Amino acid sequence: MYELFEGVLNSDEKTVLGELIDVLNLSGKRYFLRNEILHTFADCCQQFQKPAYFYHSSSIGKLIHYTHEIILEEECTWFVVRPRIASQEVWLLRADRSFEQMTPQALLDARDRLVNRYQNHILEIDLHPFYEGSPRIDDPRNIGQGLAFLNRYLSNELLADPQYWLELLYLALSKIDYEGIPLLIGDRITSGIQLAKQLKPALQFLSQQPPEEPYEKFCSHLQQLGFEAGWGNTAARVRETLELFERLIYSPQPAILETFVARIPAVFRVVLISVHGWVGQEDVLGRDETFGQVAYVLEQARSLENKLREEIKLAGLDLLGIKPHVIILTRLIPNCEGTFCNLRLEKVQDTENAWILRVPFAEFNPKITNNWISKFEIWPYLETFALDAQTELLAQFKGKPNLIIGNYSDGNLVAFLLSRSLKVTQCNIAHSLEKPKYLFSNLYWQDLEEQYHFSVQFTADLISMNAADFIITSSYQEIVGTPDTIGQYESYKWFTMPQLYHVVDGIDLFSPKFNFVPPGVNENIFFPHSQKSERDAELCRKIHELLFISEDSQIFGRLDNSKKRPIFAIGTFNTVKNLSGLVECFRKNQALQEHCNLIILTSKLHPHEAINPEEAGEIEKLHDIIKQYHLHGKIRWLGMRLSSRDLGEAYRVIADSQGIYVHFARFESFGRSILEAMISGLPTFATQFGGSLEIIKNQEDRFNINPTDLEGTAKKILDFLEECDTHPQYWQEVSEWMTGRIHHRYNWHSHTNQLLLLTKIFSFWNFIAPENNEARDRYMEALFHLLYKPRAKKILKKHLGE
């Protein structure tokens, strides 16, 4: 960036830069983000009558397009530039037009001064030392592909020092057991060298057996050679696995390592943690703020149990009576409003041994802990919950789990506490991080603390994401964003919590712990509308009437012409989900109203049903827009929660009318409803801000919309409708593409395979390099006790009325 700054300041372009800074100063603001900077620069280019190329291709044009933040101080201007994905730099431009690269610490001080909360000495959190010396990814394009990276790294290490790594492989395999029953390697084999030697007679023996010969028929011979159960259920399967191991020893390659590891039976018990989610089944799929998370963990549990059962059978371990055991750990809620959320143990439907285990919060104040608690208020109860849950889990499993998966910020913190205590592999799934969702939430945390308690949550995020053995994300952008936007995890790289602490290096984005493992959808519930034979005719009729005709106290609006093409939207009420923005877009475009009806499905219809002021405000805003602009007869609003089965049919009924689905969020980390709509066959328009950009791919930007550009969004939808009217087959072509995209790319089978592979690889990695994790986890414990707990106690005092 030095050359770029120099090029600007040593040319006539410095005049434009000075004008840009002057214009920003005139606004009265001191902190500017990328969009505002670009718009102001475009105005300056127009004012100076610059040619079209100047905006993009001049030195200042390039500099401004790399700039994500500008902070104005009296004698200087701060630039936060991002020349590459996952790489931010801080530059200071002084009044005399000299410039210098600065440290993150200096920038954080400037941000504190900006809000008049600077203090000279402040705690600095720096996680960089814990990643020094560890293998890391070089190319930003490969961020999120940690599994592939570690496979290559370990294969190269095997080649470089085969003797040493053979002994490590032996030690790792020899420690695999189930309830004290040794698996894979028995005590007759005492070293890596002996293990390698025993492969030849074992393979020679197996080559003489019929391929389909069951393991129990020849197990005694293999045990004499030192090989226990777990290599396979037939002679052919055992032989293939041992051959893979032999090839791994003598000619290691990443593909061989991955295939071999996939066959190793090392995972039998899994905990999925979703603490506050109101976790139930049937019609109890969470509250509005956790609906997607609960559906996710239920489907993940089913898929995991099914995959583990298959692995155990193929490994020949079902003969020993070994069964997978999956537990969804959540909180027990005594005042459960007629649901099963006060039931300690509940079997997950369509599984043999997956369960919801509910553990109550300690009764600091039953008026609080006996009821559902919002994700923003839950923090004081998590430590005791983790202690109580550990006892319950050990009793339920009759042993330790092999994997603990946290969900969302609170679940990830509990996963850290349990993993640390039990010495078990920890996986984090954030789903959505609040810090990047709420603009400037860290900078103004003191003003937001009463409502959101961000100081506790952001500290919990730092602890859990760094303590986790691996992190899975639904999209690449979740980690490092796009060339134009900062990633969710990237936003934790450096930031300030004024008068509390500075994070000068909060996470290594190039760590192989990050892995892109997108979820799937339940294809028994969400499937294409064209699969008529699988649809229930009576359910279809019922949902059609509900969406287009029925009258109910929880339905607002009667359509003047139900034959118009429907625009369908589903969402919760907050400013981020932006349902009011979609209604505003619809009301502003007459052509859209002439072509379409707008059908909205939410869980609430009236302001008095809201659980917080933000939600009530959004509901009132929708009612006001409809009333003020006379949209009656054009909009239908259902304020009710549909079961998953009914929801699946709702997408299909809209598709029967050749409708479309619109996801208008200001930001969406991933977007579960986007998957559901697409696989149902609905052409789907989704926000360009977030993970949906990756879901709707290879469509030349036709279905990515900017929710801040109402006119542009309406034009994209109308262009699509015009194409459908001109070429009747076009809607069907897009529908089939959408369905195929989700079916092949976003499915639970692929997700679970990757998740178990990651568990095994990172468990092995922890085994060979435990000293790195111990130092890191000690640091995380310090943050937990010295920062997190005091902040959480303040929330508890508030709950107790002290």
JSON list of N, CA and C in Angstrom, two decimals, residues 251-278:
[
{"chain": "A", "resi": 251, "resn": "SER", "atom": "N", "xyz": [3.69, -44.98, 1.09]},
{"chain": "A", "resi": 251, "resn": "SER", "atom": "CA", "xyz": [3.57, -43.94, 0.06]},
{"chain": "A", "resi": 251, "resn": "SER", "atom": "C", "xyz": [2.42, -42.99, 0.42]},
{"chain": "A", "resi": 252, "resn": "PRO", "atom": "N", "xyz": [2.60, -42.22, 1.49]},
{"chain": "A", "resi": 252, "resn": "PRO", "atom": "CA", "xyz": [1.51, -41.38, 2.00]},
{"chain": "A", "resi": 252, "resn": "PRO", "atom": "C", "xyz": [1.07, -40.30, 1.00]},
{"chain": "A", "resi": 253, "resn": "GLN", "atom": "N", "xyz": [-0.21, -40.20, 0.83]},
{"chain": "A", "resi": 253, "resn": "GLN", "atom": "CA", "xyz": [-0.83, -39.18, 0.00]},
{"chain": "A", "resi": 253, "resn": "GLN", "atom": "C", "xyz": [-2.08, -38.67, 0.71]},
{"chain": "A", "resi": 254, "resn": "PRO", "atom": "N", "xyz": [-2.44, -37.41, 0.49]},
{"chain": "A", "resi": 254, "resn": "PRO", "atom": "CA", "xyz": [-3.62, -36.86, 1.19]},
{"chain": "A", "resi": 254, "resn": "PRO", "atom": "C", "xyz": [-4.90, -37.67, 0.97]},
{"chain": "A", "resi": 255, "resn": "ALA", "atom": "N", "xyz": [-5.12, -38.11, -0.25]},
{"chain": "A", "resi": 255, "resn": "ALA", "atom": "CA", "xyz": [-6.37, -38.85, -0.54]},
{"chain": "A", "resi": 255, "resn": "ALA", "atom": "C", "xyz": [-6.39, -40.18, 0.22]},
{"chain": "A", "resi": 256, "resn": "ILE", "atom": "N", "xyz": [-5.22, -40.83, 0.32]},
{"chain": "A", "resi": 256, "resn": "ILE", "atom": "CA", "xyz": [-5.14, -42.10, 1.05]},
{"chain": "A", "resi": 256, "resn": "ILE", "atom": "C", "xyz": [-5.38, -41.87, 2.53]},
{"chain": "A", "resi": 257, "resn": "LEU", "atom": "N", "xyz": [-4.77, -40.82, 3.08]},
{"chain": "A", "resi": 257, "resn": "LEU", "atom": "CA", "xyz": [-4.95, -40.51, 4.49]},
{"chain": "A", "resi": 257, "resn": "LEU", "atom": "C", "xyz": [-6.43, -40.25, 4.79]},
{"chain": "A", "resi": 258, "resn": "GLU", "atom": "N", "xyz": [-7.07, -39.46, 3.94]},
{"chain": "A", "resi": 258, "resn": "GLU", "atom": "CA", "xyz": [-8.48, -39.12, 4.19]},
{"chain": "A", "resi": 258, "resn": "GLU", "atom": "C", "xyz": [-9.36, -40.36, 4.12]},
{"chain": "A", "resi": 259, "resn": "THR", "atom": "N", "xyz": [-9.12, -41.21, 3.13]},
{"chain": "A", "resi": 259, "resn": "THR", "atom": "CA", "xyz": [-9.93, -42.42, 2.98]},
{"chain": "A", "resi": 259, "resn": "THR", "atom": "C", "xyz": [-9.72, -43.36, 4.16]},
{"chain": "A", "resi": 260, "resn": "PHE", "atom": "N", "xyz": [-8.47, -43.48, 4.60]},
{"chain": "A", "resi": 260, "resn": "PHE", "atom": "CA", "xyz": [-8.18, -44.35, 5.73]},
{"chain": "A", "resi": 260, "resn": "PHE", "atom": "C", "xyz": [-8.83, -43.83, 7.01]},
{"chain": "A", "resi": 261, "resn": "VAL", "atom": "N", "xyz": [-8.65, -42.53, 7.27]},
{"chain": "A", "resi": 261, "resn": "VAL", "atom": "CA", "xyz": [-9.21, -41.94, 8.49]},
{"chain": "A", "resi": 261, "resn": "VAL", "atom": "C", "xyz": [-10.73, -42.08, 8.51]},
{"chain": "A", "resi": 262, "resn": "ALA", "atom": "N", "xyz": [-11.36, -41.94, 7.35]},
{"chain": "A", "resi": 262, "resn": "ALA", "atom": "CA", "xyz": [-12.83, -42.06, 7.28]},
{"chain": "A", "resi": 262, "resn": "ALA", "atom": "C", "xyz": [-13.30, -43.43, 7.76]},
{"chain": "A", "resi": 263, "resn": "ARG", "atom": "N", "xyz": [-12.45, -44.45, 7.63]},
{"chain": "A", "resi": 263, "resn": "ARG", "atom": "CA", "xyz": [-12.85, -45.81, 8.00]},
{"chain": "A", "resi": 263, "resn": "ARG", "atom": "C", "xyz": [-12.58, -46.14, 9.46]},
{"chain": "A", "resi": 264, "resn": "ILE", "atom": "N", "xyz": [-11.81, -45.29, 10.14]},
{"chain": "A", "resi": 264, "resn": "ILE", "atom": "CA", "xyz": [-11.44, -45.60, 11.52]},
{"chain": "A", "resi": 264, "resn": "ILE", "atom": "C", "xyz": [-12.63, -45.35, 12.45]},
{"chain": "A", "resi": 265, "resn": "PRO", "atom": "N", "xyz": [-13.06, -46.36, 13.19]},
{"chain": "A", "resi": 265, "resn": "PRO", "atom": "CA", "xyz": [-14.17, -46.18, 14.13]},
{"chain": "A", "resi": 265, "resn": "PRO", "atom": "C", "xyz": [-13.68, -45.54, 15.43]},
{"chain": "A", "resi": 266, "resn": "ALA", "atom": "N", "xyz": [-13.72, -44.22, 15.48]},
{"chain": "A", "resi": 266, "resn": "ALA", "atom": "CA", "xyz": [-13.19, -43.51, 16.65]},
{"chain": "A", "resi": 266, "resn": "ALA", "atom": "C", "xyz": [-14.22, -42.62, 17.31]},
{"chain": "A", "resi": 267, "resn": "VAL", "atom": "N", "xyz": [-15.40, -42.52, 16.73]},
{"chain": "A", "resi": 267, "resn": "VAL", "atom": "CA", "xyz": [-16.45, -41.65, 17.27]},
{"chain": "A", "resi": 267, "resn": "VAL", "atom": "C", "xyz": [-17.70, -42.49, 17.51]},
{"chain": "A", "resi": 268, "resn": "PHE", "atom": "N", "xyz": [-18.16, -42.51, 18.76]},
{"chain": "A", "resi": 268, "resn": "PHE", "atom": "CA", "xyz": [-19.35, -43.29, 19.11]},
{"chain": "A", "resi": 268, "resn": "PHE", "atom": "C", "xyz": [-20.38, -42.44, 19.86]},
{"chain": "A", "resi": 269, "resn": "ARG", "atom": "N", "xyz": [-19.89, -41.46, 20.62]},
{"chain": "A", "resi": 269, "resn": "ARG", "atom": "CA", "xyz": [-20.78, -40.64, 21.43]},
{"chain": "A", "resi": 269, "resn": "ARG", "atom": "C", "xyz": [-20.55, -39.17, 21.09]},
{"chain": "A", "resi": 270, "resn": "VAL", "atom": "N", "xyz": [-21.63, -38.47, 20.77]},
{"chain": "A", "resi": 270, "resn": "VAL", "atom": "CA", "xyz": [-21.53, -37.07, 20.36]},
{"chain": "A", "resi": 270, "resn": "VAL", "atom": "C", "xyz": [-22.54, -36.23, 21.15]},
{"chain": "A", "resi": 271, "resn": "VAL", "atom": "N", "xyz": [-22.09, -35.05, 21.59]},
{"chain": "A", "resi": 271, "resn": "VAL", "atom": "CA", "xyz": [-22.97, -34.09, 22.25]},
{"chain": "A", "resi": 271, "resn": "VAL", "atom": "C", "xyz": [-23.14, -32.87, 21.35]},
{"chain": "A", "resi": 272, "resn": "LEU", "atom": "N", "xyz": [-24.38, -32.51, 21.08]},
{"chain": "A", "resi": 272, "resn": "LEU", "atom": "CA", "xyz": [-24.71, -31.27, 20.36]},
{"chain": "A", "resi": 272, "resn": "LEU", "atom": "C", "xyz": [-25.33, -30.31, 21.38]},
{"chain": "A", "resi": 273, "resn": "ILE", "atom": "N", "xyz": [-24.74, -29.14, 21.55]},
{"chain": "A", "resi": 273, "resn": "ILE", "atom": "CA", "xyz": [-25.21, -28.23, 22.59]},
{"chain": "A", "resi": 273, "resn": "ILE", "atom": "C", "xyz": [-25.97, -27.06, 21.97]},
{"chain": "A", "resi": 274, "resn": "SER", "atom": "N", "xyz": [-27.20, -26.90, 22.41]},
{"chain": "A", "resi": 274, "resn": "SER", "atom": "CA", "xyz": [-28.03, -25.75, 22.02]},
{"chain": "A", "resi": 274, "resn": "SER", "atom": "C", "xyz": [-28.75, -25.31, 23.29]},
{"chain": "A", "resi": 275, "resn": "VAL", "atom": "N", "xyz": [-28.11, -24.43, 24.05]},
{"chain": "A", "resi": 275, "resn": "VAL", "atom": "CA", "xyz": [-28.54, -24.19, 25.43]},
{"chain": "A", "resi": 275, "resn": "VAL", "atom": "C", "xyz": [-29.92, -23.54, 25.51]},
{"chain": "A", "resi": 276, "resn": "HIS", "atom": "N", "xyz": [-30.09, -22.41, 24.84]},
{"chain": "A", "resi": 276, "resn": "HIS", "atom": "CA", "xyz": [-31.26, -21.59, 25.12]},
{"chain": "A", "resi": 276, "resn": "HIS", "atom": "C", "xyz": [-32.37, -21.76, 24.09]},
{"chain": "A", "resi": 277, "resn": "GLY", "atom": "N", "xyz": [-32.25, -22.78, 23.25]},
{"chain": "A", "resi": 277, "resn": "GLY", "atom": "CA", "xyz": [-33.07, -22.82, 22.05]},
{"chain": "A", "resi": 277, "resn": "GLY", "atom": "C", "xyz": [-34.51, -23.23, 22.17]},
{"chain": "A", "resi": 278, "resn": "TRP", "atom": "N", "xyz": [-35.02, -23.50, 23.42]},
{"chain": "A", "resi": 278, "resn": "TRP", "atom": "CA", "xyz": [-36.41, -23.98, 23.51]},
{"chain": "A", "resi": 278, "resn": "TRP", "atom": "C", "xyz": [-36.51, -25.20, 22.62]}
]
